[in-house]
C-alpha atoms as one frame of an Amber mdcrd trajectory, in Angstrom:
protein
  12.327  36.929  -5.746  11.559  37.321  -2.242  10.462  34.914   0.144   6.593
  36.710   0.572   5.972  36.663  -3.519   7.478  32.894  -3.651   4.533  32.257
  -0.934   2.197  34.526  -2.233   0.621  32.152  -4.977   0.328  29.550  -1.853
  -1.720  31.062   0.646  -3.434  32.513  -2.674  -4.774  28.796  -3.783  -5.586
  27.927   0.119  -7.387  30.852   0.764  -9.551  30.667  -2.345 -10.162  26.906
  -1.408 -11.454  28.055   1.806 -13.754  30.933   0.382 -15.167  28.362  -2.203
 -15.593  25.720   0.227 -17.392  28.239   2.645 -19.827  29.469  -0.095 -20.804
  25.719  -1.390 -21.390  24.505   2.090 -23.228  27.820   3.785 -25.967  26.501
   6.000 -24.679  23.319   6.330 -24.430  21.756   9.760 -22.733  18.357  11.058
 -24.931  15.768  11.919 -23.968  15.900  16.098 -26.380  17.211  18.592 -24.322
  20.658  18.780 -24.936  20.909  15.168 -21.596  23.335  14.687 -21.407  24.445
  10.805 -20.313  22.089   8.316 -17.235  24.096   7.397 -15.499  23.421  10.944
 -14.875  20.083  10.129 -13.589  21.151   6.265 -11.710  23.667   8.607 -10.037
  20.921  10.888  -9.438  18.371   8.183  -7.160  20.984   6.466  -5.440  21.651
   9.755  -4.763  18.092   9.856  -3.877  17.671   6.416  -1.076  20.463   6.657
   0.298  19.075  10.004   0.512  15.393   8.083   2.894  16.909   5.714   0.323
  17.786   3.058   1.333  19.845  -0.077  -0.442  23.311  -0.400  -2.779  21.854
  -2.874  -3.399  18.883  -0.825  -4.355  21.589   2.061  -6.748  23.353  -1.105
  -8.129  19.954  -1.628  -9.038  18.817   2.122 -10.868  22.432   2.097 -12.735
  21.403  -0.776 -13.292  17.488  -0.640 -17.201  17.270  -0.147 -17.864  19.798
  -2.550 -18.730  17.313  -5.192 -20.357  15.061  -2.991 -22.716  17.242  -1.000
 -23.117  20.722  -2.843 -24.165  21.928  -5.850 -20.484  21.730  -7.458 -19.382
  19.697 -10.398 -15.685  18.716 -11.375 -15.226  21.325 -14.085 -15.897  24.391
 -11.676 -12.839  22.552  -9.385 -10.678  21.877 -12.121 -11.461  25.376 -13.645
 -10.866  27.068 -10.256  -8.196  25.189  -8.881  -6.114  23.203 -11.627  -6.041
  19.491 -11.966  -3.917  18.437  -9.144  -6.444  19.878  -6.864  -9.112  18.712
  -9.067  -8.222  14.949  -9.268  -7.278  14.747  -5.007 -11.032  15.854  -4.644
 -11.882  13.481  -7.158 -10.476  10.665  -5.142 -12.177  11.611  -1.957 -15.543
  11.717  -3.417 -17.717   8.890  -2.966 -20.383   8.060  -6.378 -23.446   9.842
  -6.093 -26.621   8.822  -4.426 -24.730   5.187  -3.428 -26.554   3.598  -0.248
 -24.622   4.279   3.036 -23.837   0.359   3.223 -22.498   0.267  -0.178 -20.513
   3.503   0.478 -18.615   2.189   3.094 -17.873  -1.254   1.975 -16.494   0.839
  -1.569 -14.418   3.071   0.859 -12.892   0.450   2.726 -12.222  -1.435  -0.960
 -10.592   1.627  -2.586  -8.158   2.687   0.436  -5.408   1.174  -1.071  -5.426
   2.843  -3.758  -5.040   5.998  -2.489  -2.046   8.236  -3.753  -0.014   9.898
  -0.849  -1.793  13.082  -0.751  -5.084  11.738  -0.865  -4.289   9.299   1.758
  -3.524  12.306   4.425  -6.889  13.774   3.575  -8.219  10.930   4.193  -6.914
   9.969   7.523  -7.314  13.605   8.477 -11.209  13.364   7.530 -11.548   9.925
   9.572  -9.931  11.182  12.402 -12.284  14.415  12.377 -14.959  12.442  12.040
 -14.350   9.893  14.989 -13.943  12.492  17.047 -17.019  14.335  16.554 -18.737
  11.224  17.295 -16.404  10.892  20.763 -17.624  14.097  21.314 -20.835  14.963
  19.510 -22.448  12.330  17.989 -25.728  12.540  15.969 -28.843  12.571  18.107
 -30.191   8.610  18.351 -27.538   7.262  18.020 -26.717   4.229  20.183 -23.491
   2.898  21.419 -23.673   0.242  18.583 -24.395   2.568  15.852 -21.276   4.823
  17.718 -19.008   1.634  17.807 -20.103   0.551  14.249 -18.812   3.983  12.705
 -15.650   3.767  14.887 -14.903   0.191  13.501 -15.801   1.780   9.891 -13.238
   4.857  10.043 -10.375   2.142  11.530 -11.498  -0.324   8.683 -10.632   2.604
   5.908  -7.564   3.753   7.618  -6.461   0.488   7.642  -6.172  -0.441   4.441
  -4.393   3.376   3.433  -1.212   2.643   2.063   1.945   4.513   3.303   0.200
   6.052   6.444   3.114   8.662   8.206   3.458   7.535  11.733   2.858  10.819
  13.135  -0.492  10.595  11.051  -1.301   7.399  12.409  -0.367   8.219  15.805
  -3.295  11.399  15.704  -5.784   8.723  14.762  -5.343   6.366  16.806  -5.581
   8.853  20.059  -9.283   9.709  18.547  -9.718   6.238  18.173  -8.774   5.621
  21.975 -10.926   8.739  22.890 -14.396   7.182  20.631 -14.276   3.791  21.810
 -14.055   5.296  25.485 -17.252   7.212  24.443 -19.079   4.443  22.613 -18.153
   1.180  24.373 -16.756   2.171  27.648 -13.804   2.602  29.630 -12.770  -0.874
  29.658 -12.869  -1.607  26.153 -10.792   1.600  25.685  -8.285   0.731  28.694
  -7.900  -2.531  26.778  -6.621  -1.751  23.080  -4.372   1.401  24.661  -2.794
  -1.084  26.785  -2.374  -3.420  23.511  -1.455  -0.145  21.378   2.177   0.408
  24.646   2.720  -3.605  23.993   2.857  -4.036  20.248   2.874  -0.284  18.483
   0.177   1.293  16.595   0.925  -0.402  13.495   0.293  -3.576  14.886  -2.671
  -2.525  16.866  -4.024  -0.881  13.641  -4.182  -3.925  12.246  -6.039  -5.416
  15.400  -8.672  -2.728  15.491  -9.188  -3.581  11.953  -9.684  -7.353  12.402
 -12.062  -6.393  14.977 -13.612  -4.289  12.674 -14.909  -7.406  10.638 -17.484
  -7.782  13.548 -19.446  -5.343  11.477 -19.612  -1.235  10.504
């Protein structure tokens, strides 16, 4: 068997992951003031994913992790589509339907650790897409305390991930870094990189994430 039909089947599953994820969420847009399409950040959180370490399905999966939770889609058509590996990752990444944005975080933050290792790099590859498009486009309205408050949110979650790679980490907390810059000023941001040279970015993970009890 040659090395193009052994990776064949690969790009096959990716590619129809993308195409399916591009026809559930046409006409979406990201909540920032540039409003890009909806399917660049699906687009960068399987980027991510794949430089994390992430399987091929876990790559099929980031493409496809809001499907549930903000299209028309259902488990079945996944699991039909895609198999159950594929299936069950977007199963872990999807919050319950129609649960208030309080109670959606607060169930994110609780179920972290019980992420498995592929749905953890999704995860961390969807926070740190998401901090960053509040660093640099963040939803019209919003103040720095709403800005801050989502930071504090995405370092809560992260936090509590189990197993996080350290090159994985090391991505996020850079956005991190570049958000609180945005959102609470050069200062604050000065502050917690100096901390992050002192002590590591496990240890200042777990710093951000105390200071993340202020409230998100």
């Amino acid at each position: 068997m040659t090395d193009s039909q052994v990776e064949t089947p690969a790009r096959d599953l990716i590619a129809r992951a993308e195409a399916f994820a591009m026809q559930a969420h046409a006409g979406q847009t990201r909540k920032g003031a540039a409003g890009e399409p909806y399917v660049v950040h699906l687009a960068e959180v399987a980027s991510l994913t794949r430089a994390f370490g992430g399987s091929d399905a876990t790559v099929a999966a980031a493409w496809l992790h809001d499907c549930i939770e903000d299209c028309a889609v259902v488990d079945a058509e996944i699991r039909a589509a895609f198999g159950d590996t594929v299936a069950e990752l977007v199963g872990e990444l999807t919050d319950p339907p129609r649960t208030p944005r309080a109670e959606r975080r607060r169930l994110q933050v609780q179920e972290a650790p019980e992420k498995s290792p592929q749905a953890t790099l999704i995860k961390i590859a969807d926070k740190t897409s998401n901090l960053r498009s509040v660093a640099m486009s963040p939803p019209r309205g919003w103040d720095a305390a709403r800005k801050l408050a989502y930071v504090r949110w995405g370092v809560a979650v992260v936090a509590e991930l189990p197993d996080l790679p350290g090159p994985a980490l090391a991505t996020f907390l850079d956005v991190v870094e570049t958000a609180r810059r945005a959102c609470a000023g050069p200062q604050d941001a000065d502050a917690w990189a100096t901390r992050r040279r002192a002590v590591g970015d496990r240890a200042v993970l777990s710093e951000l994430a105390e200071d993340a009890q202020g409230g998100y």
